[in-house]
mmCIF file of C-alpha atoms in Angstrom:
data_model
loop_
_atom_site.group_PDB
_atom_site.id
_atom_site.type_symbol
_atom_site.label_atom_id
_atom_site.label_comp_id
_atom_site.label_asym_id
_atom_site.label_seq_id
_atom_site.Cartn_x
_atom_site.Cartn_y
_atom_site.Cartn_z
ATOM 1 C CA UNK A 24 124.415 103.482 82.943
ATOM 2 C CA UNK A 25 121.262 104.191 85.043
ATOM 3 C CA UNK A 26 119.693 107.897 83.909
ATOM 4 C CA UNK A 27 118.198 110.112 86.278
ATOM 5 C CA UNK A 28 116.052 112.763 85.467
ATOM 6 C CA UNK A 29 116.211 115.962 87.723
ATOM 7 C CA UNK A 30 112.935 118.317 87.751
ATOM 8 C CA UNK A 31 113.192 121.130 89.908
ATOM 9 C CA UNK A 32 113.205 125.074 88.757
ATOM 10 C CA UNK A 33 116.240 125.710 91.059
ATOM 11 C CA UNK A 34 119.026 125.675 88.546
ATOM 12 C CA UNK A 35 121.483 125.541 90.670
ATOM 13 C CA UNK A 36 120.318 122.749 92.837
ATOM 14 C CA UNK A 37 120.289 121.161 89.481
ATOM 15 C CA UNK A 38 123.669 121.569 88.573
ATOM 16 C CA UNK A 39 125.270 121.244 91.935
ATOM 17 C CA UNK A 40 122.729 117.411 91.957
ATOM 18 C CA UNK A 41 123.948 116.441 88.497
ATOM 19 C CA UNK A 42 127.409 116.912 88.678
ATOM 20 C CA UNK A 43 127.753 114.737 92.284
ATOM 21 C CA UNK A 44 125.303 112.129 90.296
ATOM 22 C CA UNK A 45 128.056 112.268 87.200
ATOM 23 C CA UNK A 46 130.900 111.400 89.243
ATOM 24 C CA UNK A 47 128.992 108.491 90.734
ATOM 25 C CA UNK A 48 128.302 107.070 87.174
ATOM 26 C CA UNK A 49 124.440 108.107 86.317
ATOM 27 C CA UNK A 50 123.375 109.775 83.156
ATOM 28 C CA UNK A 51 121.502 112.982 84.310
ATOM 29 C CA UNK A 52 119.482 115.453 82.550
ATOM 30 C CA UNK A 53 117.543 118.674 84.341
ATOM 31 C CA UNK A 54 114.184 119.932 83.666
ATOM 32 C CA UNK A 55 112.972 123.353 85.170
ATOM 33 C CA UNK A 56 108.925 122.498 85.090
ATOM 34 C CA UNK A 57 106.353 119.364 84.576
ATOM 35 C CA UNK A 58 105.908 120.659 80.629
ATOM 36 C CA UNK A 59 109.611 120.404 80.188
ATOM 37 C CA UNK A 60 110.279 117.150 81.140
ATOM 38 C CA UNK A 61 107.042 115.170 79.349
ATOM 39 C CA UNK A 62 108.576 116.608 76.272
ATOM 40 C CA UNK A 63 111.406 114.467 77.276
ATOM 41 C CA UNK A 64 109.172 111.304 77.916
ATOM 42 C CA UNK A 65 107.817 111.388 74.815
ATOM 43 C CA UNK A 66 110.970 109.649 73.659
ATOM 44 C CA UNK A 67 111.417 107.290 77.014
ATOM 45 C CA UNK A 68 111.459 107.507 80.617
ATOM 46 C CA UNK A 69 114.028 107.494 82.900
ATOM 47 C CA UNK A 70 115.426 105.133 85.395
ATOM 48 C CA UNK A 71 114.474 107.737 88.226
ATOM 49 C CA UNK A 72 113.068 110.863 88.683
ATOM 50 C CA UNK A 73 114.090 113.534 91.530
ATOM 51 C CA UNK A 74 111.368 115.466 92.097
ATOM 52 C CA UNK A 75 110.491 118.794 93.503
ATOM 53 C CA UNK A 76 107.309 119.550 94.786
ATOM 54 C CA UNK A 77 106.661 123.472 94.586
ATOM 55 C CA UNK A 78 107.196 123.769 90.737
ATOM 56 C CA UNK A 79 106.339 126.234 88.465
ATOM 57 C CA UNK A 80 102.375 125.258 86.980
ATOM 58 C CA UNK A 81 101.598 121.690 87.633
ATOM 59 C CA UNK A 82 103.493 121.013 90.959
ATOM 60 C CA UNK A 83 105.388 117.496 91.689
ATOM 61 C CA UNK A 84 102.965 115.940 93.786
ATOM 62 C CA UNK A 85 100.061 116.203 90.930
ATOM 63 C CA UNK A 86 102.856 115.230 88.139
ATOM 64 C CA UNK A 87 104.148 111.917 90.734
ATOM 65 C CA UNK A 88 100.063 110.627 90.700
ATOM 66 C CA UNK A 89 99.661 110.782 87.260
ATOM 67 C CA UNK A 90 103.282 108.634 86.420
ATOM 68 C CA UNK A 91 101.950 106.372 88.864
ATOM 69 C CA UNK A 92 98.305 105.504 87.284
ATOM 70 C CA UNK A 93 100.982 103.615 84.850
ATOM 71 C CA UNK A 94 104.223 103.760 86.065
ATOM 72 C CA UNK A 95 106.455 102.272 88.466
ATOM 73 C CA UNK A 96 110.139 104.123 88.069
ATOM 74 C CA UNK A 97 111.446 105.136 91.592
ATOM 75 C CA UNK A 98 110.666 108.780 92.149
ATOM 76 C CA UNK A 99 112.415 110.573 95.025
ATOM 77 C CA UNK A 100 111.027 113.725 96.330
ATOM 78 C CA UNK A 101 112.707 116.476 97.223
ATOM 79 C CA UNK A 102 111.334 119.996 98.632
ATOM 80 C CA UNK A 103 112.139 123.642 100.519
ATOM 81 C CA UNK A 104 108.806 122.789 102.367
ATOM 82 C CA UNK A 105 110.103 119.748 105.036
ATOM 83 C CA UNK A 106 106.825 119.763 106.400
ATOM 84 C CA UNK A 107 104.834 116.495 108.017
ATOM 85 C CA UNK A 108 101.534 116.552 105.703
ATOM 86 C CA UNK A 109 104.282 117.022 102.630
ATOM 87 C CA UNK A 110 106.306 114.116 103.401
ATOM 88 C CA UNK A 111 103.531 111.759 104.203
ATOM 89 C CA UNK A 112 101.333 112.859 100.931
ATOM 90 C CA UNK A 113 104.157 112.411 98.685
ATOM 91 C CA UNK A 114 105.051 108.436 100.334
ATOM 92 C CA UNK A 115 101.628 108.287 99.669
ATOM 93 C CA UNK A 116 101.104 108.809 96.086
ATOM 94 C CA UNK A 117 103.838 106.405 95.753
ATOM 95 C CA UNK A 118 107.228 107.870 96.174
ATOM 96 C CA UNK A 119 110.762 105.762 97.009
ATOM 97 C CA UNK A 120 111.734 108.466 99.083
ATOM 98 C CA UNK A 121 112.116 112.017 100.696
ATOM 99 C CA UNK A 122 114.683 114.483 101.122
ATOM 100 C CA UNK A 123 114.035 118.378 102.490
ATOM 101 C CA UNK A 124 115.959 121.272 101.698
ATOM 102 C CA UNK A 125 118.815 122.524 102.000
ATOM 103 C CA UNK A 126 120.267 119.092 101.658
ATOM 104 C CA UNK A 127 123.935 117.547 101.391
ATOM 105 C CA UNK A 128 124.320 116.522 97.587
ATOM 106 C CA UNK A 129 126.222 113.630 99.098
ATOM 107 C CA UNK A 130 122.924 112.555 101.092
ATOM 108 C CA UNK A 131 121.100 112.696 97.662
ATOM 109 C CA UNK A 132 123.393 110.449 95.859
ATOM 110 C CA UNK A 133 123.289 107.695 98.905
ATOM 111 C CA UNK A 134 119.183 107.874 98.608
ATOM 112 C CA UNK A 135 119.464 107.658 94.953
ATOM 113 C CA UNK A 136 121.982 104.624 95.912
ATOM 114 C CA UNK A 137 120.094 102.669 97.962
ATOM 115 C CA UNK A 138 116.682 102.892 96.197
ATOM 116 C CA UNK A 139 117.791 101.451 93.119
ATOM 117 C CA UNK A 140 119.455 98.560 95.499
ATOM 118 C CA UNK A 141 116.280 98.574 96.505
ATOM 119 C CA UNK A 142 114.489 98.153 93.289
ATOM 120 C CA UNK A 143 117.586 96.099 91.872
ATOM 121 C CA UNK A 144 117.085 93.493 94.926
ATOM 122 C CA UNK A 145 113.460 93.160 94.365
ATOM 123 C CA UNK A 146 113.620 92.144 90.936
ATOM 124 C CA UNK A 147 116.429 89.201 91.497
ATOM 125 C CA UNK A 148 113.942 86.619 92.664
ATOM 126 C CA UNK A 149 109.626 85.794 92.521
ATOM 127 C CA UNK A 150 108.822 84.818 96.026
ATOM 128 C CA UNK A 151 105.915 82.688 96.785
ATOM 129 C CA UNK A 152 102.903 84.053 98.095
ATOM 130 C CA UNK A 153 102.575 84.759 101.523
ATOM 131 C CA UNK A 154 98.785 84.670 103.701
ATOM 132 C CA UNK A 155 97.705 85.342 107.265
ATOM 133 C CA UNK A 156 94.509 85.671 108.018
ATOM 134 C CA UNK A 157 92.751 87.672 105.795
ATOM 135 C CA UNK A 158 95.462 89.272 104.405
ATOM 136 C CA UNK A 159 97.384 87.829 101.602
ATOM 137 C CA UNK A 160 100.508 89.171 99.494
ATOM 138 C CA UNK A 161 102.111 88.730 96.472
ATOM 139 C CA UNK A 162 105.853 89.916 96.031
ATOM 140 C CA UNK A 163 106.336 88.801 92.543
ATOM 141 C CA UNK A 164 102.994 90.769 91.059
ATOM 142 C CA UNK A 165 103.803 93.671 93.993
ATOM 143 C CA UNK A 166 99.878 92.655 95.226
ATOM 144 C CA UNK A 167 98.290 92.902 98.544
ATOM 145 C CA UNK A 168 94.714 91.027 98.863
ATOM 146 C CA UNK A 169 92.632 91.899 101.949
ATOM 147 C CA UNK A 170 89.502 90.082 102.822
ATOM 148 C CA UNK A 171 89.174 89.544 99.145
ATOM 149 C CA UNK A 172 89.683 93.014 97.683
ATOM 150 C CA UNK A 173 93.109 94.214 96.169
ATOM 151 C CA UNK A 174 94.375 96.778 98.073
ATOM 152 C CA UNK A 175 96.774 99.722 96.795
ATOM 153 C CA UNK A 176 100.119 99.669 98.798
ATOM 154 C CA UNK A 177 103.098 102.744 98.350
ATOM 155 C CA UNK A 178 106.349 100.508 97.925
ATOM 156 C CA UNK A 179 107.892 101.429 101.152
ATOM 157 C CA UNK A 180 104.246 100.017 102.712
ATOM 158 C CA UNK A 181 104.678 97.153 100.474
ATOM 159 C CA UNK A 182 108.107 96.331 101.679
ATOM 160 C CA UNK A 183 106.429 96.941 105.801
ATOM 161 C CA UNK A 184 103.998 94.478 105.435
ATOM 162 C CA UNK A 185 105.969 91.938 103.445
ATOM 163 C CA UNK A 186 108.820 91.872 105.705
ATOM 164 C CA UNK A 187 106.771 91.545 108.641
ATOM 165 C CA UNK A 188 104.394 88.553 106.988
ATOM 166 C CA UNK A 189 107.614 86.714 106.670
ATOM 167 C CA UNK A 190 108.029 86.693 110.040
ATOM 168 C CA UNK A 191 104.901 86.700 112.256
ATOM 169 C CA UNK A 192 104.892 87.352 115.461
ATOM 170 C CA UNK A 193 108.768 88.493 115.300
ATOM 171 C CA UNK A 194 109.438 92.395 117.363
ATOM 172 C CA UNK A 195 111.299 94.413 114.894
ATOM 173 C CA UNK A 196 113.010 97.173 116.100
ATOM 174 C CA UNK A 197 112.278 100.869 114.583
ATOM 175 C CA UNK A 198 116.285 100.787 113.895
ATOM 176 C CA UNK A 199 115.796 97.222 112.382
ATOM 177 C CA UNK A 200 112.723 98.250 110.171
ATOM 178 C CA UNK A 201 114.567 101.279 108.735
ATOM 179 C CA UNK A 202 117.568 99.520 107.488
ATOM 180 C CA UNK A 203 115.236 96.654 106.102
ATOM 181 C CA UNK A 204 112.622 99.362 104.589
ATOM 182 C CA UNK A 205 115.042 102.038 103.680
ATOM 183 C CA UNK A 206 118.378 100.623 103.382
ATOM 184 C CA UNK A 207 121.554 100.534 105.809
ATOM 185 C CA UNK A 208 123.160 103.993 104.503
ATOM 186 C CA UNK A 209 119.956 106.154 105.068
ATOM 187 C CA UNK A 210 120.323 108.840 107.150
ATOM 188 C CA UNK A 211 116.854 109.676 108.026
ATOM 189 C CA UNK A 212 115.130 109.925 111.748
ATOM 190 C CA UNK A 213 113.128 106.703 112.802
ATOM 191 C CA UNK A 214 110.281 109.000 112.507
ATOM 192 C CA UNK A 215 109.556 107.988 109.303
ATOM 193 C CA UNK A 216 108.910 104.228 110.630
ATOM 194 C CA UNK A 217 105.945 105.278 112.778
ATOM 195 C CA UNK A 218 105.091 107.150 110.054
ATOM 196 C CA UNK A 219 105.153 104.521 107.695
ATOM 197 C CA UNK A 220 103.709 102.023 110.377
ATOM 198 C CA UNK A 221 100.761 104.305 110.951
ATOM 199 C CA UNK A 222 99.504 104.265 106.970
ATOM 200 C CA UNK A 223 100.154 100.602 107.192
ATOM 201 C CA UNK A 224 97.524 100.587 109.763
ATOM 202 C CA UNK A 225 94.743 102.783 108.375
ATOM 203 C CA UNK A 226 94.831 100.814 105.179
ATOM 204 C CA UNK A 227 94.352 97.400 107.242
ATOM 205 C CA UNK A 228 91.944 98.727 109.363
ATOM 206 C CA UNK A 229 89.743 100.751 106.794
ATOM 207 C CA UNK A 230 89.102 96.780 105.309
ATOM 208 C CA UNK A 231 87.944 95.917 108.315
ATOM 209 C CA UNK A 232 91.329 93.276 108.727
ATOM 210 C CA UNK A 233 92.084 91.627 112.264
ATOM 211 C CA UNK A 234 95.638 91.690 111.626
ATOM 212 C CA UNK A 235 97.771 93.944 112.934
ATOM 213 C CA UNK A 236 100.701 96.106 113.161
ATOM 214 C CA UNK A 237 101.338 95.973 117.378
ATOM 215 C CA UNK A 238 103.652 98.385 118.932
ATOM 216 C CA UNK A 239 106.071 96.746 121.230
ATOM 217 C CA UNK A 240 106.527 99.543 123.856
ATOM 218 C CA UNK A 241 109.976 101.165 123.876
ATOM 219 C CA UNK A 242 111.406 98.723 121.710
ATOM 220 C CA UNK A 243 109.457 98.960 117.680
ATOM 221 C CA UNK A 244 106.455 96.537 115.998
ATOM 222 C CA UNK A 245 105.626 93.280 115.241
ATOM 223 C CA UNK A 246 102.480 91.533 113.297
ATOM 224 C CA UNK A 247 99.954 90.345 115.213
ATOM 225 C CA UNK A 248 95.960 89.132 114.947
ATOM 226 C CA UNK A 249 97.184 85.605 112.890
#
């Protein structure tokens, strides 16, 4: 049984969250701040953490950087604020996913769903390394090499750039790249591809890198500059 830890100060989000999760199977416990729940990880983590951002003292965003600087568990992000800048900071800093309030408790449970498929796919196998150009990835040790230098990569960027390295040259469609990136049952806009495309980009292009990410017009993106 997979446990999910809950951390937002709206108890009744909370409840209304952990009894849909219970019925699907998960273990879930709620926390109402940041200090609450590291009292909790003192004993273990979880296999997840849904997050809200506007907390009460140290807010989820700050909390989600410092589990990353050693810690990979899936965090998905939830928050009353649905704006752009929130969204894109918080896939930034490393979170599996984003959901804005109010939300569907049943649209929660398929995101929780599909990232651990996610997660649960990506550990069944250690592919080989893959190189073009400059650029160079490693799915097994979750690396990306560029012109030499390691480069940090969010795991839905990670999962971008691998899938596209697999097949150079190949158009995806936005539809295409959001069922491969996010999963089939997400219910998302394809927003969140460009979105996801564009960080892709400034990360490639920042380390000086001639591949890349090519819009092909009215249809989605493919690699290019191999």
């Amino acid at each position: 049984m997979k446990t999910v830890f809950i951390v937002d100060d709206d108890l009744n989000t909370c409840k209304l969250v952990r009894q849909y999760l219970r019925q699907e199977g998960f273990a879930v416990e709620i926390f109402g701040s940041v200090s609450a729940v590291e009292e909790r990880l003192k004993t273990g983590f979880p296999d997840m953490f849904v997050l809200d951002i506007m907390l009460p003292g140290e807010d989820g965003l700050a909390f989600c950087r410092r589990i990353r600087a050693g810690n990979r568990v899936p965090i998905i992000f939830i928050s009353a604020r649905g704006d752009e800048l929130d969204r894109v900071l918080g896939l930034d800093l490393g979170g599996d996913d984003y959901l804005a309030k109010p939300f569907s408790p049943r649209e929660l449970v398929a995101r929780v769903k599909a990232v651990f498929r996610r997660a649960g796919t990506a550990g069944e196998q250690v592919p080989e390394a893959l190189a073009v150009n400059d650029l160079r990835i490693m799915p097994g040790e979750r690396r990306v090499v560029v012109s030499g230098r390691e480069v940090d990569f969010t795991p839905k960027e990670f999962e971008l750039l691998h899938l596209l390295l697999r097949n150079p040259g190949r158009a995806f469609s936005r539809e295409q790249l959001l069922d491969a990136v996010w999963g089939y049952d997400y219910v998302g806009d394809v927003r969140a591809v460009d979105d996801l495309v564009k960080r892709v980009r400034k990360k490639l292009r920042e380390r000086g890198s001639p591949v890349e990410i090519a819009t092909v017009w009215g249809y989605g993106y493919k690699l290019s500059g191999e």
